[in-house]
PDB file of C-alpha atoms and ligand atoms in Angstrom:
ATOM      1  CA  MET A  22     105.752 114.169  84.486  1.00 97.00           C
ATOM      2  CA  LYS A  23     107.524 117.499  84.305  1.00 98.00           C
ATOM      3  CA  ILE A  24     110.907 117.189  85.988  1.00 98.00           C
ATOM      4  CA  GLY A  25     112.772 120.352  86.976  1.00 98.00           C
ATOM      5  CA  ILE A  26     116.283 120.090  88.433  1.00 98.00           C
ATOM      6  CA  PHE A  27     117.478 123.215  90.251  1.00 98.00           C
ATOM      7  CA  PRO A  28     120.767 124.376  91.772  1.00 98.00           C
ATOM      8  CA  ASP A  29     119.298 125.176  95.179  1.00 97.00           C
ATOM      9  CA  ASP A  30     116.263 125.133  97.422  1.00 98.00           C
ATOM     10  CA  ASP A  31     115.443 128.773  96.749  1.00 98.00           C
ATOM     11  CA  SER A  32     115.046 128.194  93.010  1.00 98.00           C
ATOM     12  CA  ILE A  33     112.832 125.165  93.657  1.00 98.00           C
ATOM     13  CA  GLY A  34     110.678 127.351  95.896  1.00 98.00           C
ATOM     14  CA  ARG A  35     110.468 130.107  93.286  1.00 98.00           C
ATOM     15  CA  ALA A  36     109.394 127.661  90.568  1.00 98.00           C
ATOM     16  CA  ALA A  37     106.746 126.054  92.792  1.00 98.00           C
ATOM     17  CA  ALA A  38     105.501 129.480  93.921  1.00 98.00           C
ATOM     18  CA  ASP A  39     105.230 130.541  90.255  1.00 98.00           C
ATOM     19  CA  LEU A  40     102.830 127.639  89.645  1.00 98.00           C
ATOM     20  CA  VAL A  41     100.717 128.608  92.674  1.00 98.00           C
ATOM     21  CA  GLN A  42     100.690 132.260  91.612  1.00 98.00           C
ATOM     22  CA  GLU A  43      99.678 131.355  88.061  1.00 98.00           C
ATOM     23  CA  LEU A  44      96.736 129.389  89.487  1.00 98.00           C
ATOM     24  CA  PHE A  45      95.499 132.172  91.791  1.00 98.00           C
ATOM     25  CA  THR A  46      95.958 134.831  89.113  1.00 98.00           C
ATOM     26  CA  HIS A  47      93.535 132.996  86.831  1.00 98.00           C
ATOM     27  CA  HIS A  48      91.375 131.481  89.541  1.00 98.00           C
ATOM     28  CA  PRO A  49      91.364 133.542  92.795  1.00 98.00           C
ATOM     29  CA  GLN A  50      88.881 131.140  94.410  1.00 98.00           C
ATOM     30  CA  ALA A  51      91.147 128.130  93.935  1.00 98.00           C
ATOM     31  CA  ASN A  52      91.595 125.310  96.441  1.00 98.00           C
ATOM     32  CA  LEU A  53      95.246 124.905  97.392  1.00 98.00           C
ATOM     33  CA  GLY A  54      96.560 121.673  98.940  1.00 98.00           C
ATOM     34  CA  LEU A  55      99.375 122.159 101.450  1.00 98.00           C
ATOM     35  CA  ALA A  56     102.104 119.804 102.690  1.00 98.00           C
ATOM     36  CA  THR A  57     103.704 120.245 106.096  1.00 97.00           C
ATOM     37  CA  GLY A  58     107.376 119.563 106.826  1.00 95.00           C
ATOM     38  CA  SER A  59     110.661 121.010 105.646  1.00 97.00           C
ATOM     39  CA  SER A  60     110.484 120.430 101.873  1.00 98.00           C
ATOM     40  CA  PRO A  61     107.991 123.211 100.965  1.00 98.00           C
ATOM     41  CA  LEU A  62     109.469 125.890 103.258  1.00 98.00           C
ATOM     42  CA  ALA A  63     111.204 127.768 100.435  1.00 98.00           C
ATOM     43  CA  THR A  64     107.968 127.634  98.417  1.00 98.00           C
ATOM     44  CA  TYR A  65     106.083 129.088 101.367  1.00 98.00           C
ATOM     45  CA  ARG A  66     108.716 131.806 101.835  1.00 98.00           C
ATOM     46  CA  HIS A  67     108.250 132.904  98.230  1.00 98.00           C
ATOM     47  CA  LEU A  68     104.466 132.849  98.574  1.00 98.00           C
ATOM     48  CA  ILE A  69     104.608 134.849 101.840  1.00 98.00           C
ATOM     49  CA  ASP A  70     106.814 137.468 100.122  1.00 98.00           C
ATOM     50  CA  ARG A  71     104.386 137.772  97.214  1.00 98.00           C
ATOM     51  CA  VAL A  72     101.366 138.153  99.501  1.00 98.00           C
ATOM     52  CA  SER A  73     103.287 140.742 101.581  1.00 98.00           C
ATOM     53  CA  SER A  74     104.190 142.744  98.481  1.00 98.00           C
ATOM     54  CA  GLY A  75     100.598 142.619  97.200  1.00 98.00           C
ATOM     55  CA  THR A  76     101.298 140.626  94.017  1.00 97.00           C
ATOM     56  CA  LEU A  77      99.344 137.567  95.232  1.00 98.00           C
ATOM     57  CA  SER A  78      96.308 137.053  97.437  1.00 98.00           C
ATOM     58  CA  PHE A  79      94.654 133.959  98.891  1.00 98.00           C
ATOM     59  CA  ALA A  80      91.751 135.973 100.328  1.00 98.00           C
ATOM     60  CA  ARG A  81      89.184 134.192  98.152  1.00 98.00           C
ATOM     61  CA  GLY A  82      90.873 130.776  98.217  1.00 98.00           C
ATOM     62  CA  GLN A  83      90.598 127.693 100.387  1.00 98.00           C
ATOM     63  CA  ALA A  84      93.482 125.700 101.888  1.00 98.00           C
ATOM     64  CA  TYR A  85      93.466 121.979 102.661  1.00 98.00           C
ATOM     65  CA  THR A  86      96.356 120.248 104.404  1.00 98.00           C
ATOM     66  CA  LEU A  87      97.356 116.678 103.643  1.00 98.00           C
ATOM     67  CA  ASP A  88      97.735 114.975 106.958  1.00 98.00           C
ATOM     68  CA  GLU A  89      98.043 115.108 110.740  1.00 98.00           C
ATOM     69  CA  TYR A  90      99.478 113.053 113.567  1.00 98.00           C
ATOM     70  CA  VAL A  91      96.957 111.191 115.682  1.00 98.00           C
ATOM     71  CA  GLY A  92      96.856 111.710 119.413  1.00 92.00           C
ATOM     72  CA  LEU A  93      99.207 114.648 120.038  1.00 96.00           C
ATOM     73  CA  GLU A  94      97.993 117.006 122.764  1.00 96.00           C
ATOM     74  CA  PRO A  95      95.902 119.832 121.223  1.00 94.00           C
ATOM     75  CA  ASP A  96      98.587 122.417 122.002  1.00 96.00           C
ATOM     76  CA  HIS A  97     101.566 120.237 121.005  1.00 97.00           C
ATOM     77  CA  PRO A  98     103.825 122.400 118.791  1.00 97.00           C
ATOM     78  CA  GLN A  99     104.406 119.545 116.335  1.00 97.00           C
ATOM     79  CA  ARG A 100     100.745 119.075 115.504  1.00 97.00           C
ATOM     80  CA  TYR A 101     100.761 119.694 111.776  1.00 97.00           C
ATOM     81  CA  ARG A 102      97.929 122.202 112.176  1.00 97.00           C
ATOM     82  CA  HIS A 103     100.211 124.317 114.364  1.00 97.00           C
ATOM     83  CA  VAL A 104     103.261 123.777 112.180  1.00 98.00           C
ATOM     84  CA  ILE A 105     101.552 124.895 108.979  1.00 98.00           C
ATOM     85  CA  TYR A 106     100.131 127.964 110.754  1.00 98.00           C
ATOM     86  CA  ARG A 107     103.571 128.833 112.110  1.00 97.00           C
ATOM     87  CA  ASP A 108     105.388 128.279 108.807  1.00 97.00           C
ATOM     88  CA  PHE A 109     102.836 129.626 106.358  1.00 98.00           C
ATOM     89  CA  LEU A 110      99.193 130.252 107.145  1.00 98.00           C
ATOM     90  CA  SER A 111      99.695 132.892 109.839  1.00 98.00           C
ATOM     91  CA  ARG A 112     101.673 134.966 107.331  1.00 98.00           C
ATOM     92  CA  VAL A 113      99.329 134.875 104.338  1.00 98.00           C
ATOM     93  CA  ASP A 114      95.733 135.965 103.880  1.00 98.00           C
ATOM     94  CA  PHE A 115      93.579 132.840 103.729  1.00 98.00           C
ATOM     95  CA  PRO A 116      90.510 133.672 105.865  1.00 98.00           C
ATOM     96  CA  ALA A 117      90.543 131.487 109.016  1.00 96.00           C
ATOM     97  CA  GLN A 118      87.315 129.735 108.008  1.00 97.00           C
ATOM     98  CA  SER A 119      88.884 128.795 104.662  1.00 98.00           C
ATOM     99  CA  VAL A 120      91.630 126.650 106.211  1.00 98.00           C
ATOM    100  CA  HIS A 121      90.903 122.936 106.586  1.00 98.00           C
ATOM    101  CA  THR A 122      93.008 120.302 108.327  1.00 98.00           C
ATOM    102  CA  PRO A 123      92.255 116.656 109.193  1.00 98.00           C
ATOM    103  CA  ASN A 124      91.400 116.211 112.876  1.00 97.00           C
ATOM    104  CA  GLY A 125      93.861 113.838 114.526  1.00 97.00           C
ATOM    105  CA  ASN A 126      92.136 114.251 117.892  1.00 96.00           C
ATOM    106  CA  ALA A 127      88.598 113.317 116.866  1.00 97.00           C
ATOM    107  CA  ASN A 128      86.779 110.746 118.997  1.00 97.00           C
ATOM    108  CA  ASP A 129      85.697 109.003 115.815  1.00 98.00           C
ATOM    109  CA  LEU A 130      88.707 109.182 113.525  1.00 98.00           C
ATOM    110  CA  GLY A 131      87.030 107.158 110.788  1.00 97.00           C
ATOM    111  CA  ALA A 132      84.179 109.656 110.611  1.00 98.00           C
ATOM    112  CA  ALA A 133      86.639 112.560 110.684  1.00 98.00           C
ATOM    113  CA  ALA A 134      88.497 111.010 107.740  1.00 98.00           C
ATOM    114  CA  ARG A 135      85.315 110.492 105.719  1.00 98.00           C
ATOM    115  CA  ASN A 136      84.147 114.033 106.486  1.00 98.00           C
ATOM    116  CA  TYR A 137      87.479 115.477 105.385  1.00 98.00           C
ATOM    117  CA  ASP A 138      87.308 113.661 102.077  1.00 97.00           C
ATOM    118  CA  GLN A 139      83.735 114.853 101.581  1.00 97.00           C
ATOM    119  CA  SER A 140      84.606 118.454 102.374  1.00 98.00           C
ATOM    120  CA  ILE A 141      87.284 118.427  99.659  1.00 98.00           C
ATOM    121  CA  ALA A 142      84.845 116.937  97.154  1.00 97.00           C
ATOM    122  CA  GLN A 143      82.092 119.420  98.081  1.00 98.00           C
ATOM    123  CA  ALA A 144      84.511 122.311  97.562  1.00 98.00           C
ATOM    124  CA  GLY A 145      85.076 121.079  94.011  1.00 98.00           C
ATOM    125  CA  GLY A 146      88.399 119.301  94.608  1.00 98.00           C
ATOM    126  CA  ILE A 147      91.958 120.520  95.039  1.00 98.00           C
ATOM    127  CA  ASP A 148      93.279 122.620  92.161  1.00 98.00           C
ATOM    128  CA  LEU A 149      96.965 122.361  93.034  1.00 99.00           C
ATOM    129  CA  GLN A 150      98.441 120.037  95.645  1.00 99.00           C
ATOM    130  CA  ILE A 151     101.908 120.769  97.026  1.00 98.00           C
ATOM    131  CA  LEU A 152     103.685 117.561  98.070  1.00 99.00           C
ATOM    132  CA  GLY A 153     106.892 116.492  99.785  1.00 98.00           C
ATOM    133  CA  ILE A 154     108.136 112.898  99.685  1.00 98.00           C
ATOM    134  CA  GLY A 155     109.302 110.643 102.482  1.00 97.00           C
ATOM    135  CA  SER A 156     112.606 108.788 102.168  1.00 97.00           C
ATOM    136  CA  ASP A 157     110.481 105.602 102.063  1.00 96.00           C
ATOM    137  CA  GLY A 158     108.487 106.985  99.127  1.00 98.00           C
ATOM    138  CA  HIS A 159     105.370 108.164 100.973  1.00 98.00           C
ATOM    139  CA  ILE A 160     103.274 111.122  99.835  1.00 98.00           C
ATOM    140  CA  GLY A 161     100.905 112.507 102.399  1.00 98.00           C
ATOM    141  CA  PHE A 162     101.393 109.852 105.033  1.00 98.00           C
ATOM    142  CA  ASN A 163     100.609 107.027 102.605  1.00 98.00           C
ATOM    143  CA  GLU A 164     103.243 104.497 103.537  1.00 98.00           C
ATOM    144  CA  PRO A 165     104.426 101.488 101.461  1.00 98.00           C
ATOM    145  CA  GLY A 166     101.619  99.012 100.816  1.00 98.00           C
ATOM    146  CA  GLU A 167      98.890 101.649 100.759  1.00 98.00           C
ATOM    147  CA  SER A 168      96.136 101.159  98.183  1.00 98.00           C
ATOM    148  CA  PHE A 169      96.429 103.431  95.185  1.00 98.00           C
ATOM    149  CA  SER A 170      92.728 104.234  95.464  1.00 98.00           C
ATOM    150  CA  SER A 171      92.643 104.937  99.211  1.00 98.00           C
ATOM    151  CA  ARG A 172      90.621 107.849 100.574  1.00 98.00           C
ATOM    152  CA  THR A 173      91.428 109.917 103.670  1.00 98.00           C
ATOM    153  CA  HIS A 174      92.109 107.341 106.385  1.00 98.00           C
ATOM    154  CA  VAL A 175      93.949 106.537 109.582  1.00 98.00           C
ATOM    155  CA  GLY A 176      97.375 105.007 108.900  1.00 97.00           C
ATOM    156  CA  VAL A 177     100.386 103.612 110.711  1.00 98.00           C
ATOM    157  CA  LEU A 178     103.722 105.387 110.218  1.00 98.00           C
ATOM    158  CA  THR A 179     106.772 103.296 109.300  1.00 97.00           C
ATOM    159  CA  ASP A 180     109.778 103.231 111.620  1.00 97.00           C
ATOM    160  CA  GLN A 181     111.653 104.971 108.793  1.00 96.00           C
ATOM    161  CA  THR A 182     109.223 107.909 108.802  1.00 97.00           C
ATOM    162  CA  ARG A 183     109.221 108.112 112.596  1.00 98.00           C
ATOM    163  CA  GLN A 184     113.032 108.081 112.521  1.00 97.00           C
ATOM    164  CA  ASP A 185     113.096 110.790 109.827  1.00 96.00           C
ATOM    165  CA  ASN A 186     110.668 112.965 111.817  1.00 97.00           C
ATOM    166  CA  ALA A 187     112.312 112.409 115.213  1.00 97.00           C
ATOM    167  CA  ARG A 188     114.358 115.550 114.463  1.00 96.00           C
ATOM    168  CA  PHE A 189     111.210 117.540 115.241  1.00 96.00           C
ATOM    169  CA  PHE A 190     110.651 115.645 118.510  1.00 97.00           C
ATOM    170  CA  GLY A 191     113.989 116.166 120.275  1.00 97.00           C
ATOM    171  CA  ALA A 192     115.561 113.241 118.342  1.00 97.00           C
ATOM    172  CA  ASP A 193     113.310 110.860 120.308  1.00 97.00           C
ATOM    173  CA  ILE A 194     111.630 108.353 117.962  1.00 97.00           C
ATOM    174  CA  ASP A 195     109.327 107.223 120.775  1.00 97.00           C
ATOM    175  CA  ALA A 196     107.901 110.742 120.969  1.00 97.00           C
ATOM    176  CA  VAL A 197     106.827 110.577 117.293  1.00 97.00           C
ATOM    177  CA  PRO A 198     103.227 109.333 117.043  1.00 98.00           C
ATOM    178  CA  ALA A 199     102.765 105.911 115.462  1.00 97.00           C
ATOM    179  CA  TYR A 200      99.431 106.823 113.870  1.00 98.00           C
ATOM    180  CA  CYS A 201      98.337 109.506 111.442  1.00 98.00           C
ATOM    181  CA  ILE A 202      95.298 110.641 109.514  1.00 98.00           C
ATOM    182  CA  THR A 203      96.076 111.350 105.873  1.00 98.00           C
ATOM    183  CA  GLN A 204      94.477 112.092 102.556  1.00 98.00           C
ATOM    184  CA  GLY A 205      94.594 108.818 100.618  1.00 98.00           C
ATOM    185  CA  LEU A 206      96.454 108.243  97.384  1.00 98.00           C
ATOM    186  CA  GLY A 207      93.117 108.255  95.562  1.00 98.00           C
ATOM    187  CA  THR A 208      92.257 111.604  97.152  1.00 98.00           C
ATOM    188  CA  ILE A 209      95.635 113.099  96.247  1.00 98.00           C
ATOM    189  CA  MET A 210      95.441 111.819  92.666  1.00 98.00           C
ATOM    190  CA  GLU A 211      92.158 113.707  92.163  1.00 98.00           C
ATOM    191  CA  ALA A 212      93.931 117.051  92.562  1.00 98.00           C
ATOM    192  CA  ARG A 213      94.087 118.731  89.187  1.00 98.00           C
ATOM    193  CA  ARG A 214      97.815 119.502  89.463  1.00 98.00           C
ATOM    194  CA  LEU A 215     100.462 117.893  91.698  1.00 99.00           C
ATOM    195  CA  VAL A 216     103.672 119.791  92.546  1.00 99.00           C
ATOM    196  CA  LEU A 217     106.216 117.717  94.480  1.00 99.00           C
ATOM    197  CA  VAL A 218     109.315 119.400  95.885  1.00 99.00           C
ATOM    198  CA  ALA A 219     112.321 117.529  97.289  1.00 98.00           C
ATOM    199  CA  GLN A 220     115.859 118.344  98.320  1.00 98.00           C
ATOM    200  CA  GLY A 221     118.908 116.443  99.465  1.00 98.00           C
ATOM    201  CA  ARG A 222     120.643 113.101  99.192  1.00 98.00           C
ATOM    202  CA  SER A 223     118.250 111.418 101.623  1.00 98.00           C
ATOM    203  CA  LYS A 224     115.465 111.737  99.035  1.00 98.00           C
ATOM    204  CA  ALA A 225     117.510 110.504  96.030  1.00 98.00           C
ATOM    205  CA  ARG A 226     116.364 106.865  96.116  1.00 98.00           C
ATOM    206  CA  ALA A 227     112.706 107.810  96.534  1.00 98.00           C
ATOM    207  CA  ILE A 228     113.001 110.290  93.639  1.00 98.00           C
ATOM    208  CA  ARG A 229     114.624 107.641  91.436  1.00 98.00           C
ATOM    209  CA  GLU A 230     111.737 105.281  92.149  1.00 98.00           C
ATOM    210  CA  LEU A 231     109.143 108.038  91.669  1.00 98.00           C
ATOM    211  CA  VAL A 232     110.503 109.085  88.277  1.00 98.00           C
ATOM    212  CA  GLU A 233     111.993 105.897  86.834  1.00 98.00           C
ATOM    213  CA  GLY A 234     110.749 102.993  88.951  1.00 98.00           C
ATOM    214  CA  ALA A 235     107.880 100.614  88.340  1.00 98.00           C
ATOM    215  CA  VAL A 236     104.524 101.820  89.669  1.00 98.00           C
ATOM    216  CA  SER A 237     104.326  99.852  92.873  1.00 98.00           C
ATOM    217  CA  ALA A 238     102.809 100.002  96.341  1.00 98.00           C
ATOM    218  CA  ARG A 239     106.365  99.601  97.690  1.00 98.00           C
ATOM    219  CA  TRP A 240     106.985 103.229  96.599  1.00 98.00           C
ATOM    220  CA  PRO A 241     103.607 104.970  96.947  1.00 98.00           C
ATOM    221  CA  ALA A 242     104.727 108.165  95.164  1.00 98.00           C
ATOM    222  CA  THR A 243     105.111 106.165  91.925  1.00 98.00           C
ATOM    223  CA  ILE A 244     101.338 106.529  91.451  1.00 98.00           C
ATOM    224  CA  MET A 245     102.161 110.099  90.359  1.00 98.00           C
ATOM    225  CA  GLN A 246     103.376 108.610  87.062  1.00 98.00           C
ATOM    226  CA  MET A 247      99.687 108.050  86.302  1.00 98.00           C
ATOM    227  CA  HIS A 248      98.734 111.709  86.904  1.00 98.00           C
ATOM    228  CA  PRO A 249      98.252 113.880  83.798  1.00 98.00           C
ATOM    229  CA  ASP A 250      99.747 117.035  85.358  1.00 98.00           C
ATOM    230  CA  ALA A 251     102.452 116.140  87.873  1.00 98.00           C
ATOM    231  CA  TRP A 252     105.512 118.322  88.482  1.00 98.00           C
ATOM    232  CA  VAL A 253     108.646 117.099  90.284  1.00 98.00           C
ATOM    233  CA  LEU A 254     110.900 120.001  91.324  1.00 98.00           C
ATOM    234  CA  ILE A 255     114.162 118.834  92.918  1.00 98.00           C
ATOM    235  CA  ASP A 256     117.749 119.810  93.613  1.00 98.00           C
ATOM    236  CA  GLU A 257     120.896 118.154  92.229  1.00 98.00           C
ATOM    237  CA  GLU A 258     121.294 115.877  95.246  1.00 98.00           C
ATOM    238  CA  ALA A 259     117.733 114.587  95.128  1.00 98.00           C
ATOM    239  CA  ALA A 260     118.233 114.058  91.361  1.00 98.00           C
ATOM    240  CA  SER A 261     121.579 112.317  91.772  1.00 98.00           C
ATOM    241  CA  GLU A 262     120.313 108.752  91.222  1.00 98.00           C
ATOM    242  CA  LEU A 263     118.300 109.499  88.073  1.00 98.00           C
ATOM    243  CA  GLU A 264     119.568 107.468  85.141  1.00 98.00           C
ATOM    244  CA  LEU A 265     118.258 109.840  82.461  1.00 98.00           C
ATOM    245  CA  ILE A 266     119.116 113.083  84.245  1.00 98.00           C
ATOM    246  CA  ASP A 267     120.590 114.769  81.140  1.00 98.00           C
ATOM    247  CA  TYR A 268     117.468 113.996  79.150  1.00 98.00           C
ATOM    248  CA  TYR A 269     115.201 115.499  81.828  1.00 98.00           C
ATOM    249  CA  ARG A 270     117.309 118.668  81.828  1.00 98.00           C
ATOM    250  CA  GLU A 271     117.022 118.910  78.040  1.00 98.00           C
ATOM    251  CA  VAL A 272     113.237 118.415  78.100  1.00 98.00           C
ATOM    252  CA  TRP A 273     112.847 121.053  80.842  1.00 98.00           C
ATOM    253  CA  GLU A 274     114.968 123.599  78.967  1.00 97.00           C
ATOM    254  CA  LYS A 275     113.219 122.966  75.659  1.00 97.00           C
ATOM    255  CA  SER A 276     109.783 123.231  77.260  1.00 95.00           C
ATOM    256  CA  ARG A 277     110.714 126.653  78.660  1.00 88.00           C
ATOM    257  CA  ALA A 278     112.233 127.969  75.428  1.00 83.00           C
TER     258      ALA A 278
HETATM  259  C1  F6R B   8     103.639 116.319 105.206  1.00 50.55           C
HETATM  260  C2  F6R B   8     103.617 115.162 104.332  1.00 50.55           C
HETATM  261  C3  F6R B   8     104.807 114.282 104.170  1.00 50.55           C
HETATM  262  C4  F6R B   8     106.110 115.066 104.004  1.00 50.55           C
HETATM  263  C5  F6R B   8     107.285 114.105 103.886  1.00 50.55           C
HETATM  264  C6  F6R B   8     108.602 114.845 103.731  1.00 50.55           C
HETATM  265  O1  F6R B   8     102.397 116.959 105.213  1.00 50.55           O
HETATM  266  O2  F6R B   8     102.622 114.904 103.735  1.00 50.55           O
HETATM  267  O3  F6R B   8     104.615 113.437 103.063  1.00 50.55           O
HETATM  268  O4  F6R B   8     106.006 115.853 102.867  1.00 50.55           O
HETATM  269  O5  F6R B   8     107.331 113.306 105.031  1.00 50.55           O
HETATM  270  O6  F6R B   8     108.847 115.570 104.893  1.00 50.55           O
HETATM  271  P1  F6R B   8     109.979 116.693 104.905  1.00 50.55           P
HETATM  272  O7  F6R B   8     109.550 117.716 103.939  1.00 50.55           O
HETATM  273  O8  F6R B   8     109.987 117.230 106.316  1.00 50.55           O
HETATM  274  O9  F6R B   8     111.242 116.007 104.495  1.00 50.55           O
END
């Protein structure tokens, strides 16, 4: 894995946006995988600025989001489809028909999950997947115990995740849905490049497990150790439990020299 440790959120966002821009410069028809939530906001800000200034365009690309809550009212502001439009998609130039999100309100959620997986495969797969990480080690909404080869599926959120996300639901954990539909770990691992961004002390344990822990279903993100092109871009606080932090800094600097 490539591990970049940055002084602040803005520099994480710039580095992640550089990777996205490099992809679209060489491959304007690329498929970009998007995460919702707070972690990628600085990345999205940098990408929005570059699209606004004309140095980057997604006009020929496709976007696929990772996951969605199940059962929120169609107009609920915390539906991930709405959140990602508010935070990113409404301010860049992906054509509307090129944006794909899992349907958490489908009558047949199993079929919706299978169809979503198929649509990614038919499009040729995700070229670059942006990821956040849950404090319990989830990526997408793949919670502890999830199969490493899972496809897009309906899952049950942990109390930890519902507690973490209650801040978006008026601090009311009961208002956070218990179910989700998410790309599986197998689906995510098929992306050609993974770029995980994380900030803050609350992510430090999960980052330690991701980078230095044993590959284990207890910490689903550890499967990224098996990916040939995974990037972990974090701030000092998220890096604070890494045993070999000085070594990772040295490798990063030498690989940029
Ligand atoms: C969101 C997603 C989740 C989040 C994770 C961290 O689409 O897939 O894995 O990335 O829960 O959330 P934040 O960034 O809000 O801390």
